[in-house]
Amino acid sequence: MDSPTFVRFQLGAQLRRLRDEAKVTTERAAAVIEVSPSTLRRIESGRVGIKGPALGALLGEYGVTEPELRETLLTMAREGKQRGWWAKYSDLPQVYRQYIGLESAADEMQNFETIVVPGLLQTEAYAQAITSREASQPTPDAIAQRVAVRMERQKLITGGRLRFVAVMDEAVLHRQIGGADVMYEQLTAMLEAAELRNVTLQVIPFREGAYASMLSSFAILSFPDIPGVVYIEGLTGDLYAEGDDVQRCTTVFNDLRSSALSPSASTEMIRGIRDAEHQS
């Protein structure tokens, strides 16, 4: 796997499962490796890695004696300490780094957006306009880095590595982010992306009225032979959901696709809005 973040995420999930099965509390496990309970929770969420000796101590506390399993987990710990391609961008928030790492390992993404164009479809000018208005008020250098990373991420779909299904509210197409010229270029880029075999775009028209999850954007990341996760971005923090939550969000996403126009009708809508706005 070429994503150390994904390896850490999976290792953390395994450690959380082993701790639960051993009926060891977070406080007890944290004390065993002499860290705070909050640090242990960060390890189990995949936000930080764990060194071999500490991992060995946890496995001993959890009663894990099977040599093959211990070696697999220790190998994951070593691989999780590697650096992904995004490490060269020093001004990225940690939670964003984790998301990029998981995204880089996915083979499919189902993305629903209510307000803005999905990140994997944004043009450089559109991404610049979005990033410069973030609530965190990033510096010019930080803006440049985040835009560069967004452009790099798009190689997942242009290179055919990622199957990308995007559903968006019609409002996304009308919101004049960056001005008329930027939006014309952006809508054109979306039409070009829709021609890729691994990309499917659908739009929920205004006439649909109320529909499922219309107040919340989210992305479902699926991985080969491994359970997926759901990423939900929020103003006060980001959330990763697993297990049954993934299935529930998948059901919602399928409902959204049912509420949306077909891919061909969606591209016609995008083209019509682009041309109408350009003429005006």
PDB file of C-alpha atoms in Angstrom, residues 4-275:
ATOM      1  CA  PRO A   4       1.235   5.343   5.121  1.00  0.00           C
ATOM      2  CA  THR A   5      -1.821   7.188   6.464  1.00  0.00           C
ATOM      3  CA  PHE A   6      -4.054   4.328   5.379  1.00  0.00           C
ATOM      4  CA  VAL A   7      -1.714   1.834   7.055  1.00  0.00           C
ATOM      5  CA  ARG A   8      -1.867   3.831  10.319  1.00  0.00           C
ATOM      6  CA  PHE A   9      -5.638   4.029  10.043  1.00  0.00           C
ATOM      7  CA  GLN A  10      -5.937   0.251   9.656  1.00  0.00           C
ATOM      8  CA  LEU A  11      -3.399  -0.420  12.414  1.00  0.00           C
ATOM      9  CA  GLY A  12      -5.318   1.868  14.763  1.00  0.00           C
ATOM     10  CA  ALA A  13      -8.571   0.067  13.972  1.00  0.00           C
ATOM     11  CA  GLN A  14      -6.922  -3.283  14.714  1.00  0.00           C
ATOM     12  CA  LEU A  15      -5.536  -2.034  18.018  1.00  0.00           C
ATOM     13  CA  ARG A  16      -8.926  -0.653  19.016  1.00  0.00           C
ATOM     14  CA  ARG A  17     -10.533  -4.007  18.204  1.00  0.00           C
ATOM     15  CA  LEU A  18      -7.905  -5.959  20.142  1.00  0.00           C
ATOM     16  CA  ARG A  19      -8.267  -3.673  23.169  1.00  0.00           C
ATOM     17  CA  ASP A  20     -12.052  -4.080  23.135  1.00  0.00           C
ATOM     18  CA  GLU A  21     -11.762  -7.862  22.846  1.00  0.00           C
ATOM     19  CA  ALA A  22      -9.304  -7.932  25.754  1.00  0.00           C
ATOM     20  CA  LYS A  23     -11.653  -5.670  27.780  1.00  0.00           C
ATOM     21  CA  VAL A  24      -8.803  -3.254  28.549  1.00  0.00           C
ATOM     22  CA  THR A  25      -9.803   0.345  29.240  1.00  0.00           C
ATOM     23  CA  THR A  26      -8.320   3.271  27.353  1.00  0.00           C
ATOM     24  CA  GLU A  27      -6.788   4.540  30.591  1.00  0.00           C
ATOM     25  CA  ARG A  28      -5.130   1.200  31.361  1.00  0.00           C
ATOM     26  CA  ALA A  29      -3.741   0.789  27.842  1.00  0.00           C
ATOM     27  CA  ALA A  30      -2.417   4.355  27.860  1.00  0.00           C
ATOM     28  CA  ALA A  31      -0.681   3.736  31.193  1.00  0.00           C
ATOM     29  CA  VAL A  32       1.018   0.619  29.810  1.00  0.00           C
ATOM     30  CA  ILE A  33       2.837   2.650  27.146  1.00  0.00           C
ATOM     31  CA  GLU A  34       3.118   5.789  29.338  1.00  0.00           C
ATOM     32  CA  VAL A  35       1.022   8.134  27.223  1.00  0.00           C
ATOM     33  CA  SER A  36      -2.156  10.071  27.910  1.00  0.00           C
ATOM     34  CA  PRO A  37      -5.556   8.537  27.067  1.00  0.00           C
ATOM     35  CA  SER A  38      -5.992  11.239  24.397  1.00  0.00           C
ATOM     36  CA  THR A  39      -2.739  10.139  22.723  1.00  0.00           C
ATOM     37  CA  LEU A  40      -3.910   6.527  22.727  1.00  0.00           C
ATOM     38  CA  ARG A  41      -7.152   7.606  21.085  1.00  0.00           C
ATOM     39  CA  ARG A  42      -5.120   9.413  18.402  1.00  0.00           C
ATOM     40  CA  ILE A  43      -3.158   6.210  17.794  1.00  0.00           C
ATOM     41  CA  GLU A  44      -6.375   4.201  17.506  1.00  0.00           C
ATOM     42  CA  SER A  45      -7.833   6.743  15.089  1.00  0.00           C
ATOM     43  CA  GLY A  46      -4.722   6.570  12.903  1.00  0.00           C
ATOM     44  CA  ARG A  47      -3.799  10.220  13.418  1.00  0.00           C
ATOM     45  CA  VAL A  48      -0.370   9.325  14.810  1.00  0.00           C
ATOM     46  CA  GLY A  49       1.842   6.277  14.563  1.00  0.00           C
ATOM     47  CA  ILE A  50       3.233   4.018  17.270  1.00  0.00           C
ATOM     48  CA  LYS A  51       6.765   2.735  17.781  1.00  0.00           C
ATOM     49  CA  GLY A  52       7.632  -0.945  17.888  1.00  0.00           C
ATOM     50  CA  PRO A  53       8.377  -1.266  21.640  1.00  0.00           C
ATOM     51  CA  ALA A  54       5.131   0.500  22.591  1.00  0.00           C
ATOM     52  CA  LEU A  55       3.175  -1.651  20.159  1.00  0.00           C
ATOM     53  CA  GLY A  56       4.755  -4.774  21.594  1.00  0.00           C
ATOM     54  CA  ALA A  57       3.769  -3.693  25.097  1.00  0.00           C
ATOM     55  CA  LEU A  58       0.155  -3.144  24.027  1.00  0.00           C
ATOM     56  CA  LEU A  59      -0.014  -6.507  22.281  1.00  0.00           C
ATOM     57  CA  GLY A  60       1.308  -8.141  25.444  1.00  0.00           C
ATOM     58  CA  GLU A  61      -1.340  -6.380  27.539  1.00  0.00           C
ATOM     59  CA  TYR A  62      -4.028  -7.526  25.087  1.00  0.00           C
ATOM     60  CA  GLY A  63      -2.826 -11.125  25.187  1.00  0.00           C
ATOM     61  CA  VAL A  64      -1.828 -11.242  21.514  1.00  0.00           C
ATOM     62  CA  THR A  65       0.705 -14.066  21.242  1.00  0.00           C
ATOM     63  CA  GLU A  66       0.245 -15.291  17.664  1.00  0.00           C
ATOM     64  CA  PRO A  67       3.631 -14.638  15.983  1.00  0.00           C
ATOM     65  CA  GLU A  68       2.187 -13.991  12.507  1.00  0.00           C
ATOM     66  CA  LEU A  69      -0.316 -11.409  13.757  1.00  0.00           C
ATOM     67  CA  ARG A  70       2.286  -9.675  15.908  1.00  0.00           C
ATOM     68  CA  GLU A  71       4.699  -9.441  12.984  1.00  0.00           C
ATOM     69  CA  THR A  72       1.978  -8.135  10.667  1.00  0.00           C
ATOM     70  CA  LEU A  73       1.074  -5.371  13.107  1.00  0.00           C
ATOM     71  CA  LEU A  74       4.722  -4.485  13.727  1.00  0.00           C
ATOM     72  CA  THR A  75       5.265  -4.255   9.953  1.00  0.00           C
ATOM     73  CA  MET A  76       2.247  -1.960   9.695  1.00  0.00           C
ATOM     74  CA  ALA A  77       3.721   0.234  12.432  1.00  0.00           C
ATOM     75  CA  ARG A  78       6.980   0.552  10.472  1.00  0.00           C
ATOM     76  CA  GLU A  79       5.193   1.298   7.192  1.00  0.00           C
ATOM     77  CA  GLY A  80       2.956   3.837   8.918  1.00  0.00           C
ATOM     78  CA  LYS A  81       6.010   5.935   9.764  1.00  0.00           C
ATOM     79  CA  GLN A  82       6.864   6.488   6.094  1.00  0.00           C
ATOM     80  CA  ARG A  83       6.139   9.807   4.402  1.00  0.00           C
ATOM     81  CA  GLY A  84       3.449  10.250   1.753  1.00  0.00           C
ATOM     82  CA  TRP A  85       3.836  12.533  -1.274  1.00  0.00           C
ATOM     83  CA  TRP A  86       1.910  15.256   0.580  1.00  0.00           C
ATOM     84  CA  ALA A  87       4.542  15.458   3.355  1.00  0.00           C
ATOM     85  CA  LYS A  88       6.507  18.041   1.356  1.00  0.00           C
ATOM     86  CA  TYR A  89       3.628  20.478   1.871  1.00  0.00           C
ATOM     87  CA  SER A  90       4.361  21.639   5.400  1.00  0.00           C
ATOM     88  CA  ASP A  91       1.397  23.968   5.869  1.00  0.00           C
ATOM     89  CA  LEU A  92      -1.441  21.431   5.681  1.00  0.00           C
ATOM     90  CA  PRO A  93      -3.751  20.807   8.663  1.00  0.00           C
ATOM     91  CA  GLN A  94      -3.209  17.372  10.218  1.00  0.00           C
ATOM     92  CA  VAL A  95      -6.792  16.266   9.620  1.00  0.00           C
ATOM     93  CA  TYR A  96      -6.431  17.165   5.928  1.00  0.00           C
ATOM     94  CA  ARG A  97      -3.233  15.139   5.732  1.00  0.00           C
ATOM     95  CA  GLN A  98      -5.079  12.133   7.104  1.00  0.00           C
ATOM     96  CA  TYR A  99      -7.865  12.556   4.587  1.00  0.00           C
ATOM     97  CA  ILE A 100      -5.415  12.777   1.669  1.00  0.00           C
ATOM     98  CA  GLY A 101      -3.702   9.628   2.859  1.00  0.00           C
ATOM     99  CA  LEU A 102      -6.947   7.676   2.998  1.00  0.00           C
ATOM    100  CA  GLU A 103      -8.118   9.065  -0.328  1.00  0.00           C
ATOM    101  CA  SER A 104      -4.827   8.019  -1.939  1.00  0.00           C
ATOM    102  CA  ALA A 105      -5.508   4.401  -0.971  1.00  0.00           C
ATOM    103  CA  ALA A 106      -9.162   4.282  -2.050  1.00  0.00           C
ATOM    104  CA  ASP A 107     -10.362   2.656  -5.250  1.00  0.00           C
ATOM    105  CA  GLU A 108     -13.758   4.400  -5.209  1.00  0.00           C
ATOM    106  CA  MET A 109     -15.185   7.626  -3.823  1.00  0.00           C
ATOM    107  CA  GLN A 110     -18.838   8.570  -3.620  1.00  0.00           C
ATOM    108  CA  ASN A 111     -19.006  12.309  -2.947  1.00  0.00           C
ATOM    109  CA  PHE A 112     -22.039  14.477  -2.219  1.00  0.00           C
ATOM    110  CA  GLU A 113     -21.744  18.271  -2.194  1.00  0.00           C
ATOM    111  CA  THR A 114     -24.395  20.887  -1.482  1.00  0.00           C
ATOM    112  CA  ILE A 115     -22.522  24.188  -1.955  1.00  0.00           C
ATOM    113  CA  VAL A 116     -19.189  23.818  -3.775  1.00  0.00           C
ATOM    114  CA  VAL A 117     -17.715  21.764  -6.597  1.00  0.00           C
ATOM    115  CA  PRO A 118     -16.120  18.522  -5.339  1.00  0.00           C
ATOM    116  CA  GLY A 119     -12.417  19.048  -4.655  1.00  0.00           C
ATOM    117  CA  LEU A 120     -11.325  16.444  -7.199  1.00  0.00           C
ATOM    118  CA  LEU A 121     -13.085  18.439  -9.930  1.00  0.00           C
ATOM    119  CA  GLN A 122     -12.054  21.982  -8.999  1.00  0.00           C
ATOM    120  CA  THR A 123      -9.956  24.087 -11.343  1.00  0.00           C
ATOM    121  CA  GLU A 124      -6.943  25.906  -9.957  1.00  0.00           C
ATOM    122  CA  ALA A 125      -8.694  29.294 -10.094  1.00  0.00           C
ATOM    123  CA  TYR A 126     -11.814  27.946  -8.401  1.00  0.00           C
ATOM    124  CA  ALA A 127      -9.747  26.231  -5.698  1.00  0.00           C
ATOM    125  CA  GLN A 128      -7.813  29.468  -5.148  1.00  0.00           C
ATOM    126  CA  ALA A 129     -11.060  31.415  -4.679  1.00  0.00           C
ATOM    127  CA  ILE A 130     -12.422  28.820  -2.231  1.00  0.00           C
ATOM    128  CA  THR A 131      -9.241  28.444  -0.191  1.00  0.00           C
ATOM    129  CA  SER A 132      -8.624  32.174   0.179  1.00  0.00           C
ATOM    130  CA  ARG A 133     -11.974  32.532   1.942  1.00  0.00           C
ATOM    131  CA  GLU A 134     -11.528  29.709   4.453  1.00  0.00           C
ATOM    132  CA  ALA A 135     -12.461  30.512   8.037  1.00  0.00           C
ATOM    133  CA  SER A 136      -8.914  29.719   9.204  1.00  0.00           C
ATOM    134  CA  GLN A 137      -7.640  32.705   7.169  1.00  0.00           C
ATOM    135  CA  PRO A 138      -4.630  30.870   5.676  1.00  0.00           C
ATOM    136  CA  THR A 139      -1.517  32.784   4.668  1.00  0.00           C
ATOM    137  CA  PRO A 140      -0.675  33.236   0.970  1.00  0.00           C
ATOM    138  CA  ASP A 141       1.883  30.423   1.251  1.00  0.00           C
ATOM    139  CA  ALA A 142      -0.695  28.131   2.864  1.00  0.00           C
ATOM    140  CA  ILE A 143      -3.215  28.939   0.136  1.00  0.00           C
ATOM    141  CA  ALA A 144      -0.655  28.135  -2.561  1.00  0.00           C
ATOM    142  CA  GLN A 145       0.194  24.808  -0.910  1.00  0.00           C
ATOM    143  CA  ARG A 146      -3.430  23.737  -0.495  1.00  0.00           C
ATOM    144  CA  VAL A 147      -4.258  24.590  -4.079  1.00  0.00           C
ATOM    145  CA  ALA A 148      -1.181  22.698  -5.297  1.00  0.00           C
ATOM    146  CA  VAL A 149      -2.183  19.670  -3.226  1.00  0.00           C
ATOM    147  CA  ARG A 150      -5.720  19.775  -4.635  1.00  0.00           C
ATOM    148  CA  MET A 151      -4.340  19.746  -8.160  1.00  0.00           C
ATOM    149  CA  GLU A 152      -2.040  16.836  -7.272  1.00  0.00           C
ATOM    150  CA  ARG A 153      -4.955  14.876  -5.785  1.00  0.00           C
ATOM    151  CA  GLN A 154      -6.819  15.093  -9.077  1.00  0.00           C
ATOM    152  CA  LYS A 155      -4.314  12.710 -10.650  1.00  0.00           C
ATOM    153  CA  LEU A 156      -6.308   9.966  -8.915  1.00  0.00           C
ATOM    154  CA  ILE A 157      -9.126  10.423 -11.416  1.00  0.00           C
ATOM    155  CA  THR A 158      -7.227  11.723 -14.448  1.00  0.00           C
ATOM    156  CA  GLY A 159      -4.933   8.722 -14.138  1.00  0.00           C
ATOM    157  CA  GLY A 160      -7.861   6.334 -13.783  1.00  0.00           C
ATOM    158  CA  ARG A 161      -6.850   5.057 -10.343  1.00  0.00           C
ATOM    159  CA  LEU A 162     -10.076   6.141  -8.642  1.00  0.00           C
ATOM    160  CA  ARG A 163     -13.682   5.463  -9.564  1.00  0.00           C
ATOM    161  CA  PHE A 164     -15.392   8.775  -8.745  1.00  0.00           C
ATOM    162  CA  VAL A 165     -19.141   9.244  -8.396  1.00  0.00           C
ATOM    163  CA  ALA A 166     -20.234  12.777  -7.519  1.00  0.00           C
ATOM    164  CA  VAL A 167     -23.723  14.019  -6.739  1.00  0.00           C
ATOM    165  CA  MET A 168     -24.237  17.733  -6.220  1.00  0.00           C
ATOM    166  CA  ASP A 169     -27.028  20.194  -5.639  1.00  0.00           C
ATOM    167  CA  GLU A 170     -27.873  22.480  -8.555  1.00  0.00           C
ATOM    168  CA  ALA A 171     -26.829  25.376  -6.297  1.00  0.00           C
ATOM    169  CA  VAL A 172     -23.209  24.299  -6.846  1.00  0.00           C
ATOM    170  CA  LEU A 173     -23.519  25.234 -10.522  1.00  0.00           C
ATOM    171  CA  HIS A 174     -24.977  28.691  -9.912  1.00  0.00           C
ATOM    172  CA  ARG A 175     -22.819  29.973  -7.049  1.00  0.00           C
ATOM    173  CA  GLN A 176     -20.459  32.524  -8.597  1.00  0.00           C
ATOM    174  CA  ILE A 177     -17.242  31.569  -6.847  1.00  0.00           C
ATOM    175  CA  GLY A 178     -14.347  33.536  -8.288  1.00  0.00           C
ATOM    176  CA  GLY A 179     -16.541  35.368 -10.803  1.00  0.00           C
ATOM    177  CA  ALA A 180     -18.115  34.581 -14.163  1.00  0.00           C
ATOM    178  CA  ASP A 181     -14.903  33.684 -16.004  1.00  0.00           C
ATOM    179  CA  VAL A 182     -13.775  31.317 -13.269  1.00  0.00           C
ATOM    180  CA  MET A 183     -17.188  29.625 -13.234  1.00  0.00           C
ATOM    181  CA  TYR A 184     -17.202  29.222 -17.029  1.00  0.00           C
ATOM    182  CA  GLU A 185     -13.824  27.503 -16.837  1.00  0.00           C
ATOM    183  CA  GLN A 186     -14.976  25.409 -13.879  1.00  0.00           C
ATOM    184  CA  LEU A 187     -18.172  24.175 -15.515  1.00  0.00           C
ATOM    185  CA  THR A 188     -16.221  23.395 -18.684  1.00  0.00           C
ATOM    186  CA  ALA A 189     -13.745  21.354 -16.637  1.00  0.00           C
ATOM    187  CA  MET A 190     -16.632  19.405 -15.103  1.00  0.00           C
ATOM    188  CA  LEU A 191     -17.999  18.579 -18.541  1.00  0.00           C
ATOM    189  CA  GLU A 192     -14.569  17.321 -19.578  1.00  0.00           C
ATOM    190  CA  ALA A 193     -14.264  15.229 -16.424  1.00  0.00           C
ATOM    191  CA  ALA A 194     -17.684  13.687 -17.070  1.00  0.00           C
ATOM    192  CA  GLU A 195     -16.262  12.192 -20.276  1.00  0.00           C
ATOM    193  CA  LEU A 196     -13.770  10.079 -18.300  1.00  0.00           C
ATOM    194  CA  ARG A 197     -14.797   6.435 -17.973  1.00  0.00           C
ATOM    195  CA  ASN A 198     -14.145   6.413 -14.220  1.00  0.00           C
ATOM    196  CA  VAL A 199     -16.153   9.578 -13.461  1.00  0.00           C
ATOM    197  CA  THR A 200     -19.925   9.890 -13.011  1.00  0.00           C
ATOM    198  CA  LEU A 201     -21.566  13.249 -12.310  1.00  0.00           C
ATOM    199  CA  GLN A 202     -25.186  13.788 -11.291  1.00  0.00           C
ATOM    200  CA  VAL A 203     -27.061  16.951 -10.324  1.00  0.00           C
ATOM    201  CA  ILE A 204     -30.097  17.242  -8.050  1.00  0.00           C
ATOM    202  CA  PRO A 205     -32.241  19.982  -9.624  1.00  0.00           C
ATOM    203  CA  PHE A 206     -33.991  22.703  -7.637  1.00  0.00           C
ATOM    204  CA  ARG A 207     -37.366  21.307  -8.671  1.00  0.00           C
ATOM    205  CA  GLU A 208     -36.670  18.176  -6.632  1.00  0.00           C
ATOM    206  CA  GLY A 209     -37.432  20.132  -3.454  1.00  0.00           C
ATOM    207  CA  ALA A 210     -36.349  18.536  -0.167  1.00  0.00           C
ATOM    208  CA  TYR A 211     -34.226  15.395  -0.311  1.00  0.00           C
ATOM    209  CA  ALA A 212     -32.080  13.186   1.925  1.00  0.00           C
ATOM    210  CA  SER A 213     -28.999  14.767   3.524  1.00  0.00           C
ATOM    211  CA  MET A 214     -29.533  18.119   1.817  1.00  0.00           C
ATOM    212  CA  LEU A 215     -27.805  19.894   4.713  1.00  0.00           C
ATOM    213  CA  SER A 216     -24.679  17.748   4.923  1.00  0.00           C
ATOM    214  CA  SER A 217     -21.885  17.013   2.449  1.00  0.00           C
ATOM    215  CA  PHE A 218     -19.896  13.803   2.807  1.00  0.00           C
ATOM    216  CA  ALA A 219     -17.541  11.419   1.024  1.00  0.00           C
ATOM    217  CA  ILE A 220     -17.583   7.628   1.182  1.00  0.00           C
ATOM    218  CA  LEU A 221     -14.142   6.095   0.599  1.00  0.00           C
ATOM    219  CA  SER A 222     -14.021   2.435  -0.428  1.00  0.00           C
ATOM    220  CA  PHE A 223     -10.900   0.252  -0.377  1.00  0.00           C
ATOM    221  CA  PRO A 224     -10.029  -3.100  -1.969  1.00  0.00           C
ATOM    222  CA  ASP A 225     -11.085  -5.969   0.346  1.00  0.00           C
ATOM    223  CA  ILE A 226     -11.231  -3.654   3.397  1.00  0.00           C
ATOM    224  CA  PRO A 227     -14.232  -1.890   4.994  1.00  0.00           C
ATOM    225  CA  GLY A 228     -14.692   1.697   3.861  1.00  0.00           C
ATOM    226  CA  VAL A 229     -15.034   4.920   5.814  1.00  0.00           C
ATOM    227  CA  VAL A 230     -17.160   8.049   5.581  1.00  0.00           C
ATOM    228  CA  TYR A 231     -15.616  11.513   5.849  1.00  0.00           C
ATOM    229  CA  ILE A 232     -17.853  14.347   6.983  1.00  0.00           C
ATOM    230  CA  GLU A 233     -16.328  17.828   7.019  1.00  0.00           C
ATOM    231  CA  GLY A 234     -17.584  20.331   9.576  1.00  0.00           C
ATOM    232  CA  LEU A 235     -16.791  23.848  10.750  1.00  0.00           C
ATOM    233  CA  THR A 236     -15.886  22.675  14.261  1.00  0.00           C
ATOM    234  CA  GLY A 237     -14.184  19.438  13.281  1.00  0.00           C
ATOM    235  CA  ASP A 238     -14.079  16.537  10.851  1.00  0.00           C
ATOM    236  CA  LEU A 239     -15.580  13.107  11.439  1.00  0.00           C
ATOM    237  CA  TYR A 240     -14.671   9.657  10.185  1.00  0.00           C
ATOM    238  CA  ALA A 241     -17.459   7.104  10.443  1.00  0.00           C
ATOM    239  CA  GLU A 242     -16.995   3.350  10.113  1.00  0.00           C
ATOM    240  CA  GLY A 243     -18.978   0.132  10.300  1.00  0.00           C
ATOM    241  CA  ASP A 244     -22.757   0.455  10.189  1.00  0.00           C
ATOM    242  CA  ASP A 245     -22.464   4.205   9.569  1.00  0.00           C
ATOM    243  CA  VAL A 246     -20.840   3.497   6.209  1.00  0.00           C
ATOM    244  CA  GLN A 247     -23.779   1.354   5.169  1.00  0.00           C
ATOM    245  CA  ARG A 248     -26.263   3.996   6.286  1.00  0.00           C
ATOM    246  CA  CYS A 249     -24.439   6.697   4.334  1.00  0.00           C
ATOM    247  CA  THR A 250     -24.260   4.417   1.305  1.00  0.00           C
ATOM    248  CA  THR A 251     -28.030   3.998   1.476  1.00  0.00           C
ATOM    249  CA  VAL A 252     -28.431   7.789   1.668  1.00  0.00           C
ATOM    250  CA  PHE A 253     -26.076   8.249  -1.278  1.00  0.00           C
ATOM    251  CA  ASN A 254     -28.099   5.814  -3.362  1.00  0.00           C
ATOM    252  CA  ASP A 255     -31.237   7.799  -2.478  1.00  0.00           C
ATOM    253  CA  LEU A 256     -29.466  10.974  -3.579  1.00  0.00           C
ATOM    254  CA  ARG A 257     -28.614   9.394  -6.915  1.00  0.00           C
ATOM    255  CA  SER A 258     -32.274   8.469  -7.328  1.00  0.00           C
ATOM    256  CA  SER A 259     -33.259  12.092  -6.676  1.00  0.00           C
ATOM    257  CA  ALA A 260     -30.679  13.382  -9.163  1.00  0.00           C
ATOM    258  CA  LEU A 261     -30.859  13.706 -12.917  1.00  0.00           C
ATOM    259  CA  SER A 262     -29.237  10.969 -14.970  1.00  0.00           C
ATOM    260  CA  PRO A 263     -25.559  11.507 -15.846  1.00  0.00           C
ATOM    261  CA  SER A 264     -26.431  12.545 -19.400  1.00  0.00           C
ATOM    262  CA  ALA A 265     -29.195  14.933 -18.286  1.00  0.00           C
ATOM    263  CA  SER A 266     -26.844  16.314 -15.634  1.00  0.00           C
ATOM    264  CA  THR A 267     -24.159  17.168 -18.171  1.00  0.00           C
ATOM    265  CA  GLU A 268     -26.784  18.860 -20.314  1.00  0.00           C
ATOM    266  CA  MET A 269     -27.817  20.964 -17.321  1.00  0.00           C
ATOM    267  CA  ILE A 270     -24.183  21.891 -16.595  1.00  0.00           C
ATOM    268  CA  ARG A 271     -23.645  22.864 -20.227  1.00  0.00           C
ATOM    269  CA  GLY A 272     -26.855  24.902 -20.322  1.00  0.00           C
ATOM    270  CA  ILE A 273     -26.040  26.821 -17.147  1.00  0.00           C
ATOM    271  CA  ARG A 274     -22.492  27.462 -18.333  1.00  0.00           C
ATOM    272  CA  ASP A 275     -23.611  28.811 -21.681  1.00  0.00           C
TER     273      ASP A 275
END
